[in-house]
XYZ file of N, CA, C and O in Angstrom:
336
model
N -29.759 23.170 -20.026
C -29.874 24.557 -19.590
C -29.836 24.629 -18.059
O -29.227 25.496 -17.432
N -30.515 23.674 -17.545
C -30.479 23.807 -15.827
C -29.216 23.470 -15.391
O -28.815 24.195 -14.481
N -28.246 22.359 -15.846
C -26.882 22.131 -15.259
C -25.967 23.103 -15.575
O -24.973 23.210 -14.857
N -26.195 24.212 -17.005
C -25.348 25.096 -16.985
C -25.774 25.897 -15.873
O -24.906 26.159 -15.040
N -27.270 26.469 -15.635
C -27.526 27.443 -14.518
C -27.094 27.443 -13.319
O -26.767 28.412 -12.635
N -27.091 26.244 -13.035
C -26.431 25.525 -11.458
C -25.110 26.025 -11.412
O -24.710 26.636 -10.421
N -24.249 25.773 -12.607
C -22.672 25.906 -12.876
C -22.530 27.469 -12.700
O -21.650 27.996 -12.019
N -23.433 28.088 -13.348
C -22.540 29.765 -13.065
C -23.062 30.258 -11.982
O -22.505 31.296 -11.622
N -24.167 29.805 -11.139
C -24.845 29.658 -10.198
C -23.540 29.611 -9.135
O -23.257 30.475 -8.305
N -22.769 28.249 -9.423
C -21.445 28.005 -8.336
C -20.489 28.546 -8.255
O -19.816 28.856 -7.271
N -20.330 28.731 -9.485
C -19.131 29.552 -9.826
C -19.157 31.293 -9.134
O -18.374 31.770 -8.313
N -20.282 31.923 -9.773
C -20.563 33.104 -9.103
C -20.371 33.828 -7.549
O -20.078 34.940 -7.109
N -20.766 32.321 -6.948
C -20.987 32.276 -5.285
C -19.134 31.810 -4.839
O -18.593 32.168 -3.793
N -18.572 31.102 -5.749
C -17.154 30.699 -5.558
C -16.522 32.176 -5.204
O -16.166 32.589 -4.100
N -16.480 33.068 -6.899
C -16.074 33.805 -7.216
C -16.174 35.098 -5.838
O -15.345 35.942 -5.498
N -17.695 34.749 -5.242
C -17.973 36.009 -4.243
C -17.382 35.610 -3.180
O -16.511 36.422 -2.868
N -17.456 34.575 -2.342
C -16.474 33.688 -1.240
C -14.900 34.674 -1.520
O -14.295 35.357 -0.694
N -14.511 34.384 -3.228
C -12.918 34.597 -3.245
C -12.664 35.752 -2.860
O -11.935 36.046 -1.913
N -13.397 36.673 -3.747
C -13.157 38.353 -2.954
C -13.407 38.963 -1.662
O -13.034 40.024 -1.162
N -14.190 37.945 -1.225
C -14.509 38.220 0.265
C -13.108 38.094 0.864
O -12.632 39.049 1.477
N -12.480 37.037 0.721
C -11.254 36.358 1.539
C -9.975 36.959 0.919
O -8.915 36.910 1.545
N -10.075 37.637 -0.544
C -8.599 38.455 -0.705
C -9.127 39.971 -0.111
O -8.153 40.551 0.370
N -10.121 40.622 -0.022
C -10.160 41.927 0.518
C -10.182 42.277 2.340
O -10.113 43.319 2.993
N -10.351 40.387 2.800
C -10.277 40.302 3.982
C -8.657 40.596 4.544
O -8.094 41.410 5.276
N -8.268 39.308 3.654
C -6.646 39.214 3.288
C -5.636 40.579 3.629
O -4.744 40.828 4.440
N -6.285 41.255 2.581
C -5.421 42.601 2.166
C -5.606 43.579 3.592
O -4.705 44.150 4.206
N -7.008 43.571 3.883
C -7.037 44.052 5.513
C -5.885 43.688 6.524
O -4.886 44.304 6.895
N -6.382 42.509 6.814
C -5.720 41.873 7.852
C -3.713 42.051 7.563
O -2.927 42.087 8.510
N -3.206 42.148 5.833
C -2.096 42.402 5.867
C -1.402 43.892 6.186
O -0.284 44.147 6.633
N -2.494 44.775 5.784
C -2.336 46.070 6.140
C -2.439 46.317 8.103
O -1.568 46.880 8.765
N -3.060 46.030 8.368
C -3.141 45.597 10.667
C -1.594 44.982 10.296
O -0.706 45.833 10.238
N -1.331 44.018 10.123
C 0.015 43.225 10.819
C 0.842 44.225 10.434
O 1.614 44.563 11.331
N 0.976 44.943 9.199
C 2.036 45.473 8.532
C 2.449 46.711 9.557
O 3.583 47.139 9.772
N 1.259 47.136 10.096
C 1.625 48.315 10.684
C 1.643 48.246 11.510
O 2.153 49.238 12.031
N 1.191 47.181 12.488
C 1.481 46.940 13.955
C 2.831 46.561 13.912
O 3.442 47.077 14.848
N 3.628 45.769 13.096
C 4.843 44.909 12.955
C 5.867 45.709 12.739
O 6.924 45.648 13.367
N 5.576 46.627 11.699
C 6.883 47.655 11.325
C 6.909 49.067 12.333
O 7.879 49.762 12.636
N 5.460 49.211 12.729
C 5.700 50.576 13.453
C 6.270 50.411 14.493
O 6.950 51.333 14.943
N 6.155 49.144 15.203
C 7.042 48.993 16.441
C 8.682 49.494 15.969
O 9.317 49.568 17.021
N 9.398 49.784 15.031
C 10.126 49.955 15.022
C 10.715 51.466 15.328
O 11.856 51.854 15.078
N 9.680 52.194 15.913
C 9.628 54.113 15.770
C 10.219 53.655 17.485
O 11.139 54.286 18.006
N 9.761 52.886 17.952
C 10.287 52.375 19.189
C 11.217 51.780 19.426
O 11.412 51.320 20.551
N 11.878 51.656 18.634
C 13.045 50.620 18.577
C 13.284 49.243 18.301
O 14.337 48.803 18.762
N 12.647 48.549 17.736
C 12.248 47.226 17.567
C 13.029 47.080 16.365
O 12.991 48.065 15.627
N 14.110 45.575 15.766
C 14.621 45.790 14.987
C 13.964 45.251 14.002
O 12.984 44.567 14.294
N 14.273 45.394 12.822
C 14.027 44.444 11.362
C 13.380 43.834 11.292
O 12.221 43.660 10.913
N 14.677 43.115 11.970
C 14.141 41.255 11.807
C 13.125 41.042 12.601
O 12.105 40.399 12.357
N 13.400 41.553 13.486
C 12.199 41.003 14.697
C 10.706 41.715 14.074
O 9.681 41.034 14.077
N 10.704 42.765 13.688
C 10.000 43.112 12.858
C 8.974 42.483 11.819
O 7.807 42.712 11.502
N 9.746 41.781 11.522
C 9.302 40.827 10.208
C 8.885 39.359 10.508
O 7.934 38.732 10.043
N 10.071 38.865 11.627
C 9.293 37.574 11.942
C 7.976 37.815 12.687
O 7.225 36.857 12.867
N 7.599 39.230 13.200
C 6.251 39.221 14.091
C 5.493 39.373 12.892
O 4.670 38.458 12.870
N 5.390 40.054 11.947
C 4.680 40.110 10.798
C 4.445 39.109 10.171
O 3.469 39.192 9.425
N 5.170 37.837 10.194
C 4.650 36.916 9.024
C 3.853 35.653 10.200
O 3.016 34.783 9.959
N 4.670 36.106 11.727
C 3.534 35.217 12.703
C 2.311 35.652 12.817
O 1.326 34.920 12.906
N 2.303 36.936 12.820
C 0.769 37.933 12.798
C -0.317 37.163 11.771
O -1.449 36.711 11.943
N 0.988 37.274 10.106
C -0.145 37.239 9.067
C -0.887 35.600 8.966
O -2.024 35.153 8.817
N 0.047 35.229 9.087
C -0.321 33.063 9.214
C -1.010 33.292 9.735
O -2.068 33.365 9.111
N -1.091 33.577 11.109
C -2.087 32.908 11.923
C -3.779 33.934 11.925
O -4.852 33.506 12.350
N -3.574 35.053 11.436
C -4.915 35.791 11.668
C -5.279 35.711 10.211
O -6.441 36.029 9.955
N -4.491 35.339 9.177
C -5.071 34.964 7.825
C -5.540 33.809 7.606
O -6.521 33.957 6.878
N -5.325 32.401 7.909
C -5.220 31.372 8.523
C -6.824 31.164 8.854
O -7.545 30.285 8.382
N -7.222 32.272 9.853
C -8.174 32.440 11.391
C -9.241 32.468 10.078
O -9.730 31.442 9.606
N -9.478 33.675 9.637
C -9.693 34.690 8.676
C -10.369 33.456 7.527
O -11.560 33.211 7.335
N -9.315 32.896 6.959
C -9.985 32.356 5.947
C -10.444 30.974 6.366
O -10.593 30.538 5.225
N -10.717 30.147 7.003
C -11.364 29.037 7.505
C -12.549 29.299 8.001
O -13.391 28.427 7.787
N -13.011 30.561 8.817
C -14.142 31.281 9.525
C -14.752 31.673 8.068
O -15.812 31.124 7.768
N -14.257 32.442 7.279
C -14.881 32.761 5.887
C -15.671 31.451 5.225
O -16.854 31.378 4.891
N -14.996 30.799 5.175
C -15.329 29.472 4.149
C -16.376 28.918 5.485
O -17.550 28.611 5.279
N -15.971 28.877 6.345
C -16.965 27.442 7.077
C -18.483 28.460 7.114
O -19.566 27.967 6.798
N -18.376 29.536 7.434
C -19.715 30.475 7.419
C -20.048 30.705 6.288
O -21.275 30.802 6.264
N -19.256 30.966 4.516
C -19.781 30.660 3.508
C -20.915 29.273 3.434
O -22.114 29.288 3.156
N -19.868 27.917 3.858
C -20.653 26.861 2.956
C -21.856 26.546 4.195
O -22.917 26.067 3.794
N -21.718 26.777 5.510
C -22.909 26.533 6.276
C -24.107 27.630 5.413
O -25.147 27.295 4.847
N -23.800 28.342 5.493
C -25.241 29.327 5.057
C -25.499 29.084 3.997
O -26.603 29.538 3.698
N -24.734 28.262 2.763
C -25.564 27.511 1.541
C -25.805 26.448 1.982
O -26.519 25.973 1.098
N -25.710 25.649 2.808
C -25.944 24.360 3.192
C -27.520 25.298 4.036
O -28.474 24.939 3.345
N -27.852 25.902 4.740
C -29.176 26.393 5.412
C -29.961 26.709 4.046
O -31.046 26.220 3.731
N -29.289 27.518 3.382
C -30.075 27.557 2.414
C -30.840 27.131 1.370
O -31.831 27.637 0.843
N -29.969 25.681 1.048
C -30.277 24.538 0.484
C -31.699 23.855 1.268
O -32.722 23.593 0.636
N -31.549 23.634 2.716
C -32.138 23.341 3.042
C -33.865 23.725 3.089
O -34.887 23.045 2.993
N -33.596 25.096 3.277
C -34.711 26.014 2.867
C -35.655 25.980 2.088
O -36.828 26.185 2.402
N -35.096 25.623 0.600
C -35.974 25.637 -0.240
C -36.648 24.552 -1.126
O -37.377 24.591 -2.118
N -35.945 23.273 -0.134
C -36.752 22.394 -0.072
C -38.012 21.940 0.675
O -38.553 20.874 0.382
C-alpha cells in the first residue's frame, strides 16, 4: 500500500510539472507567434517571419522548460529534506 502511495504520489506531481510546461509552452507560442508574424503589417516577409518564430520558440521554450523542471525537482528535493 505505501509503494503504491509513493507511485501516484509521483505520478501526480509528474503529471502537475507537465501542465505547468505545456500551458507555459502554449504562452510562450502565442508571444513568438505574434511578435513574429505581426512584424509583417510592417513589412517583414514570410519567411523571415517564420525563421524568427521558430528561433523565438527554441530558445524561450528551451529557457522555459529547463527553469520549470530544475525549480520543480529542487523544491521536492527541499522538501524531501524537510520532513525528515
Amino acid at each position: 500500500v505505501g509503494a503504491m502511495h509513493a507511485a501516484k504520489k509521483i505520478m501526480k506531481w509528474l503529471a502537475e510539472v507537465l501542465l505547468i510546461i505545456v500551458v507555459g509552452l502554449v504562452f510562450i507560442t502565442l508571444h513568438s507567434l505574434y511578435y513574429s508574424y505581426g512584424m509583417m503589417i510592417f513589412g517583414e516577409h514570410s519567411a523571415a517571419a517564420t525563421e524568427m518564430f521558430w528561433e523565438s520558440e527554441k530558445l524561450w521554450g528551451s529557457i522555459y522548460t529547463v527553469a520549470v523542471i530544475v525549480i520543480a525537482v529542487s523544491t521536492q528535493i527541499v522538501r524531501s529534506f524537510k520532513r525528515v
